PDB file of C-alpha atoms and ligand atoms in Angstrom:
ATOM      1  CA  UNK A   1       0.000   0.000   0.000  1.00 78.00           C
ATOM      2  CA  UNK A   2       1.549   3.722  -0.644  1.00 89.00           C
ATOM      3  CA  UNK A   3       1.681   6.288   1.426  1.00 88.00           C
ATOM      4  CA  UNK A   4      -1.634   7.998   0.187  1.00 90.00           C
ATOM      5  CA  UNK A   5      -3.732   5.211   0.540  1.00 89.00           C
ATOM      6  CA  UNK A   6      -2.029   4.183   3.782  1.00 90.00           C
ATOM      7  CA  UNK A   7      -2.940   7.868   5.134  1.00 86.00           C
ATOM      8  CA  UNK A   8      -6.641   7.226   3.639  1.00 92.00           C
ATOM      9  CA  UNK A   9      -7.086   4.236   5.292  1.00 92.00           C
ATOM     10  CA  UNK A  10      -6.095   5.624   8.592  1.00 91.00           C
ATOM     11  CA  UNK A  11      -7.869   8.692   8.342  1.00 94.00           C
ATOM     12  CA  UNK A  12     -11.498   6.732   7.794  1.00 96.00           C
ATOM     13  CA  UNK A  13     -10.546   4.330  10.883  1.00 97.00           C
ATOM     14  CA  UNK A  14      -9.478   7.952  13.027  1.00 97.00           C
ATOM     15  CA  UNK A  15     -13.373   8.997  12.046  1.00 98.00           C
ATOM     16  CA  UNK A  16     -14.967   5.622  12.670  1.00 98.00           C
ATOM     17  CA  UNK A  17     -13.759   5.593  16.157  1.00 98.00           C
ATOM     18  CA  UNK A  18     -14.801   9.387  16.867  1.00 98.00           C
ATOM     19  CA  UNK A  19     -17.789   8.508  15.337  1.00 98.00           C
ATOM     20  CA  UNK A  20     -18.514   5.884  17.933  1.00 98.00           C
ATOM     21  CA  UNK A  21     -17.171   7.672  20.780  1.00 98.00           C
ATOM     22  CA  UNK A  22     -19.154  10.827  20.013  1.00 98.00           C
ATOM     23  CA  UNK A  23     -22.416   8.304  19.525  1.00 98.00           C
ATOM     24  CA  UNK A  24     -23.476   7.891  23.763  1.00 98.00           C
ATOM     25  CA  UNK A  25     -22.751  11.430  24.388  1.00 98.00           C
ATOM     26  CA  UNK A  26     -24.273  13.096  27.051  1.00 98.00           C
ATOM     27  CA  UNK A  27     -22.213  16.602  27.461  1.00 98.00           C
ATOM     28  CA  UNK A  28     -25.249  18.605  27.321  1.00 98.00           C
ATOM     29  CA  UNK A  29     -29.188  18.404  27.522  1.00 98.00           C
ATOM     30  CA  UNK A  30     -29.607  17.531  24.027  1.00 98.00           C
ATOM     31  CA  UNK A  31     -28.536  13.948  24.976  1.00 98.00           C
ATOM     32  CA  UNK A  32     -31.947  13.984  26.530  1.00 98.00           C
ATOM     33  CA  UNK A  33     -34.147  14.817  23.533  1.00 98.00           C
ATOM     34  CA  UNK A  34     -32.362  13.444  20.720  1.00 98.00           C
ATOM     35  CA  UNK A  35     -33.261  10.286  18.806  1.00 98.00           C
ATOM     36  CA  UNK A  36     -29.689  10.025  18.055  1.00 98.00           C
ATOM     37  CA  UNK A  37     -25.984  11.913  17.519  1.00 98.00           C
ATOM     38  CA  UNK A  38     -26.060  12.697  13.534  1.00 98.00           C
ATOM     39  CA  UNK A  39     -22.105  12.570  13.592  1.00 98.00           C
ATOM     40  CA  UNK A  40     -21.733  13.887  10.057  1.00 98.00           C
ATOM     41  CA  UNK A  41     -20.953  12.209   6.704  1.00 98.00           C
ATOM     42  CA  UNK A  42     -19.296  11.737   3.307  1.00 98.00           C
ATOM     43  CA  UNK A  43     -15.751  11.457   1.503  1.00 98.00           C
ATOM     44  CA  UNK A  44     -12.956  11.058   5.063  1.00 97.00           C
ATOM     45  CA  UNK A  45     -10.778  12.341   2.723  1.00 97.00           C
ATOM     46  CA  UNK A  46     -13.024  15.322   1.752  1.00 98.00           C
ATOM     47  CA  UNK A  47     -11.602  18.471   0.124  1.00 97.00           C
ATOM     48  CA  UNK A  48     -14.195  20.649   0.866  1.00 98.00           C
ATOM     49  CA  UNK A  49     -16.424  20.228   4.486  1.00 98.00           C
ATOM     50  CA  UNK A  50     -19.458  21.683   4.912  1.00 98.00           C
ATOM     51  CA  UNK A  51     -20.898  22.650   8.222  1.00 98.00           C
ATOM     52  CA  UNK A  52     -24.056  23.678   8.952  1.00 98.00           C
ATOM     53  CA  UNK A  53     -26.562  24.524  12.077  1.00 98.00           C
ATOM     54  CA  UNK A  54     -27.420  21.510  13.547  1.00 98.00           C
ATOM     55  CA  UNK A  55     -29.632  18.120  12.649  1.00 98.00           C
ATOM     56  CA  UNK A  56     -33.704  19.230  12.166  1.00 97.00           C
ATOM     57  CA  UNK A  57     -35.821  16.424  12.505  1.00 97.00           C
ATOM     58  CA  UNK A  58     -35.148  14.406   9.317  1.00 97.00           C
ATOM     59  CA  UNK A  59     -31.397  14.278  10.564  1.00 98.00           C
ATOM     60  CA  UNK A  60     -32.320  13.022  13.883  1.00 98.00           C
ATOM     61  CA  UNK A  61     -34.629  10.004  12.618  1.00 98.00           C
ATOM     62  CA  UNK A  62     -32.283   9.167   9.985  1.00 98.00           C
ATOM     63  CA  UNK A  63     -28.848   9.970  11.829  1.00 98.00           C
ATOM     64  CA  UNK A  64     -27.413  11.424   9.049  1.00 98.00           C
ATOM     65  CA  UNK A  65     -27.412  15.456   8.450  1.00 98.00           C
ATOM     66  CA  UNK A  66     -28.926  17.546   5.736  1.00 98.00           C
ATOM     67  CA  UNK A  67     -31.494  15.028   4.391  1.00 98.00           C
ATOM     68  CA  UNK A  68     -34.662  17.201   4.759  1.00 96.00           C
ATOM     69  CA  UNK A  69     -35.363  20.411   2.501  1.00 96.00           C
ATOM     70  CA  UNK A  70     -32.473  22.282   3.136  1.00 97.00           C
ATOM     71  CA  UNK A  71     -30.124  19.155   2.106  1.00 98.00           C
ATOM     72  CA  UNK A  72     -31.802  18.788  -1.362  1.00 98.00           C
ATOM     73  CA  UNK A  73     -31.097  22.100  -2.070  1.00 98.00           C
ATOM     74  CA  UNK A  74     -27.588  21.244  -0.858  1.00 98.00           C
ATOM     75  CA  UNK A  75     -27.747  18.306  -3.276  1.00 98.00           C
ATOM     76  CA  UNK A  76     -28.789  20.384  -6.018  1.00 98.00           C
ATOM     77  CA  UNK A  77     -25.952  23.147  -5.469  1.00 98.00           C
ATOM     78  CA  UNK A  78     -23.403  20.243  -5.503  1.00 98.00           C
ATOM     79  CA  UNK A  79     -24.648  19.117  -8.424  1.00 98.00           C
ATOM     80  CA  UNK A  80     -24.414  22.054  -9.815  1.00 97.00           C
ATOM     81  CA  UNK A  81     -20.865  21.816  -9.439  1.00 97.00           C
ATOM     82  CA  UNK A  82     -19.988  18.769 -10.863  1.00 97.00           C
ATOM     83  CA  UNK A  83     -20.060  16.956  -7.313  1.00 98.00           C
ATOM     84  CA  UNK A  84     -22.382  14.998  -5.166  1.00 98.00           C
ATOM     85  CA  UNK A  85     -22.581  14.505  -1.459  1.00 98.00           C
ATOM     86  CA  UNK A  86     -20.422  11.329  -1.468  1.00 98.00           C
ATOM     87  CA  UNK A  87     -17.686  13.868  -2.452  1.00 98.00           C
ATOM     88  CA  UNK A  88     -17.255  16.058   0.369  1.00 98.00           C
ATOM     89  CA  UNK A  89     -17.723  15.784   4.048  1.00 98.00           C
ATOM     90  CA  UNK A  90     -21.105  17.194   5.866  1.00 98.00           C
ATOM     91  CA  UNK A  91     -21.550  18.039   9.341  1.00 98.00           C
ATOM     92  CA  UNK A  92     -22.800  20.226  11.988  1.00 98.00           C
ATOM     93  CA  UNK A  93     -22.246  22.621  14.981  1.00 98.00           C
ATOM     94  CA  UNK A  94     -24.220  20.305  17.371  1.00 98.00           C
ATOM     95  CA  UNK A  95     -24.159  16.956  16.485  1.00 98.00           C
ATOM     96  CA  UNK A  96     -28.041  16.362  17.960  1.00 98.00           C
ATOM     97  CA  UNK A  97     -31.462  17.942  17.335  1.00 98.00           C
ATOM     98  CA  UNK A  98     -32.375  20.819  19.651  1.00 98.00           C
ATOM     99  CA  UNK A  99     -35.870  20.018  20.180  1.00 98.00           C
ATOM    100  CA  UNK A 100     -38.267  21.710  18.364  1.00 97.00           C
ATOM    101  CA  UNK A 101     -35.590  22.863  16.199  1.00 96.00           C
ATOM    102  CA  UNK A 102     -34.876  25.891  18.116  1.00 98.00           C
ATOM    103  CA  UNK A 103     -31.513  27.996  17.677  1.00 98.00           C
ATOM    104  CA  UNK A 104     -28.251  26.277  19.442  1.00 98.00           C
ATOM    105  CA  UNK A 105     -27.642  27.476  22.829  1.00 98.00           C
ATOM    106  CA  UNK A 106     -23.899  28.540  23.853  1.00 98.00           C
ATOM    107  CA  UNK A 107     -22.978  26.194  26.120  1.00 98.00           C
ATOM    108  CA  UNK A 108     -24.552  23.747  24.043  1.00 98.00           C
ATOM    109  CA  UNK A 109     -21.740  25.159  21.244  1.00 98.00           C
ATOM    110  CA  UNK A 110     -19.505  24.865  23.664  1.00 98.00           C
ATOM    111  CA  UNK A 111     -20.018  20.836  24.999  1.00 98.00           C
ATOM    112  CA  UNK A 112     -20.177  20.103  21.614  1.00 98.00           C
ATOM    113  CA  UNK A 113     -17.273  22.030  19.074  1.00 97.00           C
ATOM    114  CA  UNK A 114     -14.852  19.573  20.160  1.00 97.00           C
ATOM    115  CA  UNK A 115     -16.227  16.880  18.273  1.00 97.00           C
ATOM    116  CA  UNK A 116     -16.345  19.148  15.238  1.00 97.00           C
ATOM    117  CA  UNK A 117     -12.748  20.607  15.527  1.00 97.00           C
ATOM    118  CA  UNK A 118     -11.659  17.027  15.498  1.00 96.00           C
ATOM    119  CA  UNK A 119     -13.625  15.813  12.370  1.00 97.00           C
ATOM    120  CA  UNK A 120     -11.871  18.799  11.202  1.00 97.00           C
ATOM    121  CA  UNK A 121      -8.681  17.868  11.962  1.00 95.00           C
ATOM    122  CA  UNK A 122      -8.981  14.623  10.931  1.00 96.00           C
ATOM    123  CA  UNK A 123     -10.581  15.322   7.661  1.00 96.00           C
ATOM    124  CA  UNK A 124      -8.152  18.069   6.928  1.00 95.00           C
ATOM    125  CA  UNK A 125     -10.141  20.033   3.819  1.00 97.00           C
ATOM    126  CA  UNK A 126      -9.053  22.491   2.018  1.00 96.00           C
ATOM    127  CA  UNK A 127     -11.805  24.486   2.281  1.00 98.00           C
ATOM    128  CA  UNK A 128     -14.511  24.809   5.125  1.00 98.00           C
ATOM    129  CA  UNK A 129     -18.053  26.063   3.827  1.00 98.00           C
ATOM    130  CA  UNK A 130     -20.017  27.359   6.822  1.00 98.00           C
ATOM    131  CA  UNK A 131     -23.741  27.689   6.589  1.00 98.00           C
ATOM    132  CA  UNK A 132     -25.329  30.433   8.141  1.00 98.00           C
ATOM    133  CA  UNK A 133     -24.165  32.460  11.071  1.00 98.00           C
ATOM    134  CA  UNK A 134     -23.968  29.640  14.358  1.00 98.00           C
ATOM    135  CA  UNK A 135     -20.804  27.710  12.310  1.00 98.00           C
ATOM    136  CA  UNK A 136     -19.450  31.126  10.467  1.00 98.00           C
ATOM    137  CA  UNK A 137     -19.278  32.814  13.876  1.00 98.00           C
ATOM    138  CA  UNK A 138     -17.716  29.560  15.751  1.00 98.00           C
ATOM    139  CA  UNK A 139     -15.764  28.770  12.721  1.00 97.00           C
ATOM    140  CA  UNK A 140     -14.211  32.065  12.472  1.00 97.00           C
ATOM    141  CA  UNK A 141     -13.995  32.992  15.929  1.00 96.00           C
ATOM    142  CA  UNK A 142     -15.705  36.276  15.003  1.00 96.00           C
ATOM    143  CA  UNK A 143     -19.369  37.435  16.020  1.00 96.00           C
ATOM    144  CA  UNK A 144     -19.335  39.090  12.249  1.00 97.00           C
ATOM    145  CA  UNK A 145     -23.021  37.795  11.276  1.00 96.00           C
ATOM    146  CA  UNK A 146     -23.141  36.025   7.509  1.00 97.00           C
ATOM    147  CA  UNK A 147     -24.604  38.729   5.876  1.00 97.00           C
ATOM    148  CA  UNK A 148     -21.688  40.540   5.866  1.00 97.00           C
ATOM    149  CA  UNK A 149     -19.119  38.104   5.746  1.00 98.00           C
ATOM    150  CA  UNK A 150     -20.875  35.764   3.282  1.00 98.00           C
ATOM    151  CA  UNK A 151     -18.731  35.376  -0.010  1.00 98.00           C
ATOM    152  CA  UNK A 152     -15.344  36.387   1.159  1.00 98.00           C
ATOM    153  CA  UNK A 153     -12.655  33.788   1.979  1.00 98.00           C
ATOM    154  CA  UNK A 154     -10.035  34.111   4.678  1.00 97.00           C
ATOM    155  CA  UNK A 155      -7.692  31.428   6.045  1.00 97.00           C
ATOM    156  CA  UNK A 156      -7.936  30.434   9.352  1.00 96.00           C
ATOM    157  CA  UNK A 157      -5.701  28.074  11.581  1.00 94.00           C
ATOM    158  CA  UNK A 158      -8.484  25.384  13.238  1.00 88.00           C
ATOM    159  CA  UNK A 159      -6.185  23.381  15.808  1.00 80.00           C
ATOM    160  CA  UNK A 160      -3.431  21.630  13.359  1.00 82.00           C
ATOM    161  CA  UNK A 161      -4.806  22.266   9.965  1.00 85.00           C
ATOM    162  CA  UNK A 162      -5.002  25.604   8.107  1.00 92.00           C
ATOM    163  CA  UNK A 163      -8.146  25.732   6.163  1.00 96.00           C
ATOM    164  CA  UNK A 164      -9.636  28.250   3.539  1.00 98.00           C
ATOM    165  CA  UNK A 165     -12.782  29.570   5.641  1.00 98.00           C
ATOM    166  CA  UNK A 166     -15.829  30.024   3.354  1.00 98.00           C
ATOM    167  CA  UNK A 167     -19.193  31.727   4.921  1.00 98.00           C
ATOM    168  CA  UNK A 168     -22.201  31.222   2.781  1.00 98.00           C
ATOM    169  CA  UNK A 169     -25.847  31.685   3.588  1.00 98.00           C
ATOM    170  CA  UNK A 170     -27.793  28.663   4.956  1.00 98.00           C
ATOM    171  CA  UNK A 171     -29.506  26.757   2.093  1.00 98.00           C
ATOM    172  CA  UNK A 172     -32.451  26.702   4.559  1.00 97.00           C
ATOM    173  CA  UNK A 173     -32.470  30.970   4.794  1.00 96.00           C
ATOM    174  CA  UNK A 174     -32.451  30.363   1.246  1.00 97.00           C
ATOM    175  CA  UNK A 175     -35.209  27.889   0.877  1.00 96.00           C
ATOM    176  CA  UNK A 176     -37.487  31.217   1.903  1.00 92.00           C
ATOM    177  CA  UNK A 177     -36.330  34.142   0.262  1.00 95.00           C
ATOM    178  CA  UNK A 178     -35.480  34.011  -3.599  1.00 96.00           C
ATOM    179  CA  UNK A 179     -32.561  37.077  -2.959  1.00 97.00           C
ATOM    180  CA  UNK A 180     -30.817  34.583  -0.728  1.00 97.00           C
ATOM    181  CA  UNK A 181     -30.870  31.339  -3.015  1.00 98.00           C
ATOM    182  CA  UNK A 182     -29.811  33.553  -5.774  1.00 98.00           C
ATOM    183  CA  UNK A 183     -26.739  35.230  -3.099  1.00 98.00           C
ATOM    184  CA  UNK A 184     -25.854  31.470  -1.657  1.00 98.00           C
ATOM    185  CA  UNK A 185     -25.738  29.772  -6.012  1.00 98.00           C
ATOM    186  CA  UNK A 186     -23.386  32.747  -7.024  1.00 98.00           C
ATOM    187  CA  UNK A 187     -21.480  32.102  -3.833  1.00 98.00           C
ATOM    188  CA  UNK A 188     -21.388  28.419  -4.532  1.00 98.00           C
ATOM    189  CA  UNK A 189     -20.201  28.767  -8.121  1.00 97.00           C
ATOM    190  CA  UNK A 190     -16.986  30.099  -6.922  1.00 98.00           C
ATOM    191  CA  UNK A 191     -16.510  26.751  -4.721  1.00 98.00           C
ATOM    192  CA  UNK A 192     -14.558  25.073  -7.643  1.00 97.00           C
ATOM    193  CA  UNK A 193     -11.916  28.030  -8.578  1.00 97.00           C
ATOM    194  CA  UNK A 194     -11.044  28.294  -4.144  1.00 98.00           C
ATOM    195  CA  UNK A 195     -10.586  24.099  -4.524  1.00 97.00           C
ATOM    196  CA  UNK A 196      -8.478  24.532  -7.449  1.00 94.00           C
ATOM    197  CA  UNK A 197      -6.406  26.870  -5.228  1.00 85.00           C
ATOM    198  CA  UNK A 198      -2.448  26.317  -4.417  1.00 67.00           C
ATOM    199  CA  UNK A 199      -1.726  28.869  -1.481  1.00 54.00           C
ATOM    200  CA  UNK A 200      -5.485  30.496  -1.251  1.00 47.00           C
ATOM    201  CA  UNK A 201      -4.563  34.358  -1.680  1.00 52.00           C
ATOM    202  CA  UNK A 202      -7.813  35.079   0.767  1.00 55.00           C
ATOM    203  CA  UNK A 203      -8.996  38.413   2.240  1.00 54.00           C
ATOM    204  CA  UNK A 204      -6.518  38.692   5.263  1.00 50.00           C
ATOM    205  CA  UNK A 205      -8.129  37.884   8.628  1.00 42.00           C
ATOM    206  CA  UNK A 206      -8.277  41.395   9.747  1.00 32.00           C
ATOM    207  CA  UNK A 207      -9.857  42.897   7.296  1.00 35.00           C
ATOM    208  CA  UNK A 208     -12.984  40.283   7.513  1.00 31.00           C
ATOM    209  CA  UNK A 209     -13.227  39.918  11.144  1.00 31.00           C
ATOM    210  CA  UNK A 210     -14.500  43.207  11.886  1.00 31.00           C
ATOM    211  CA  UNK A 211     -17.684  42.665  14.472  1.00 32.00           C
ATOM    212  CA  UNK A 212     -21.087  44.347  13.276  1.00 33.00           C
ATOM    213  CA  UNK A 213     -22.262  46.312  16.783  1.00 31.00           C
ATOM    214  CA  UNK A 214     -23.871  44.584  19.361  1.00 33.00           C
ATOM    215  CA  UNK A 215     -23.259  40.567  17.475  1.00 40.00           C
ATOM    216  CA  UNK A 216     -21.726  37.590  19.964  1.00 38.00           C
ATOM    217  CA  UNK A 217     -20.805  34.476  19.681  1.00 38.00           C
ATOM    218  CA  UNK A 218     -23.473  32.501  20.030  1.00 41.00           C
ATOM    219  CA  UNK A 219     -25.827  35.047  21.342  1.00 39.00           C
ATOM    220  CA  UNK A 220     -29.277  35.886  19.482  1.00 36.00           C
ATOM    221  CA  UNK A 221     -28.655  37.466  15.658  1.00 42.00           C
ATOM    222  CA  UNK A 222     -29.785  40.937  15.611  1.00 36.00           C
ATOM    223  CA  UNK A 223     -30.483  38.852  11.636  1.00 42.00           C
ATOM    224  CA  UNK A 224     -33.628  37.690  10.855  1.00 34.00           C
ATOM    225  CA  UNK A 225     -34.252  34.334  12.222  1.00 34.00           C
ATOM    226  CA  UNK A 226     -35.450  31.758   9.437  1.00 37.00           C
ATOM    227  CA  UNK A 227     -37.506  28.255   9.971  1.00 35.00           C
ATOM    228  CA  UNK A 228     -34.770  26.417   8.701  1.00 38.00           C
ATOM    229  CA  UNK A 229     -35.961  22.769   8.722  1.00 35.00           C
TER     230      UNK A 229
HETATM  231  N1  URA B   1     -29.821  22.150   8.858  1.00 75.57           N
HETATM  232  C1  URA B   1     -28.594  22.026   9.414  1.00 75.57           C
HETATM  233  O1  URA B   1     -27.966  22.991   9.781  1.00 75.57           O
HETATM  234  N2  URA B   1     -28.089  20.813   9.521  1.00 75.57           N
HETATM  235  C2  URA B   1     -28.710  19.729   9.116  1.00 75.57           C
HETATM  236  O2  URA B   1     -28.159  18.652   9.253  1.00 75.57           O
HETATM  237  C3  URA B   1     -29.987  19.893   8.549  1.00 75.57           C
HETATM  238  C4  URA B   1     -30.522  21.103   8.425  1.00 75.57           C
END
């Protein structure tokens, strides 16, 4: 076996076993509600990631994220593309369903972004596509909601692995409004030319990660909020 494939190979057992430690957990109060984790899934040795909110309803029957509305728009972007959802890696803030689908709560970020920076790490993508504000804003490390921030690239470090960062609106905000879908496919199409980049020549961190007034981490958007399963 070469080196590539020997890498591969121990990259999809690394996510197997976080898979199945992350499957009984019970760091926060979602443990109670959920059907089940929805761990993520796709390619282990994914170029691009996506990450979005966290599973809806569909997710948490199925155990396996995007699957409802929002995920065949997904689908259909990728498509769009030239890829499918076996080529890249999907996942989420919180790995289980808040119940009633209601917004993630901060410590509930905070029990559970562990799990995600390791997926990450393991997984080492090129580029990470955040959907909607909860994974741009943890992501990023900036309060910066998506409206402004949405489109525009900037490399960030995330624990080992140096990743091209790439906010885009939430294909279930976009599911709603017509002036969003048509924002988040223009913001797609540029997906393949930041892929086919060497040494990603992105907006430099400082000039992006300039907080709107009054946004937090994981606090209520002063955005609209969107039913977004
Ligand atoms: N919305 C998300 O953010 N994640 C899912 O898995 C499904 C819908």
């Amino acid at each position: 076996m070469d080196a590539v494939a020997a890498a591969s190979e121990s990259r999809a057992s690394e996510l197997a076993a976080l898979r199945t430690a992350v499957s009984p957990c019970t760091a926060c109060r979602l443990a109670e509600t959920r059907t089940q984790v929805v761990f993520g899934s796709g390619d282990p040795d994914a170029e691009l990631m996506f990450v979005g909110e966290a599973p809806g309803f569909h997710e948490d029957q199925q155990g396996l994220p995007f699957v409802g509305a929002a995920g065949k728009l997904l689908e259909r972007l990728l498509g769009e593309i030239g890829l499918t959802r076996d080529d890249v890696f999907i996942g989420n803030v919180l790995k289980c369903r808040p119940p009633g689908n209601r917004d993630p709560l901060g410590d509930e970020i905070e029990a559970c972004q562990a799990h995600l920076f390791r997926q990450i790490e393991l997984i080492q993508p090129r580029v990470v596509a955040t959907l909607g504000n909860f994974a741009t804003k943890l992501l990023s490390g900036n309060p910066t909601g998506i409206t402004r921030v949405h489109g525009r690239e900037q490399n960030v470090r995330l624990g080992q692995s140096e990743v091209l960062l790439y906010p885009i609106y939430h294909p279930a905000a976009a599911l709603y409004t017509q002036a969003m879908l048509r924002v988040l496919e223009e913001d797609f199409r540029r997906l393949p030319e930041l892929l086919g980049r060497q040494q990603a020549p992105a907006t430099p961190v400082e000039e992006v990660l300039e907080p709107a007034h009054g946004e937090e981490l994981g606090a209520p958007s002063t955005e609209p909020q969107l039913g977004l399963f």
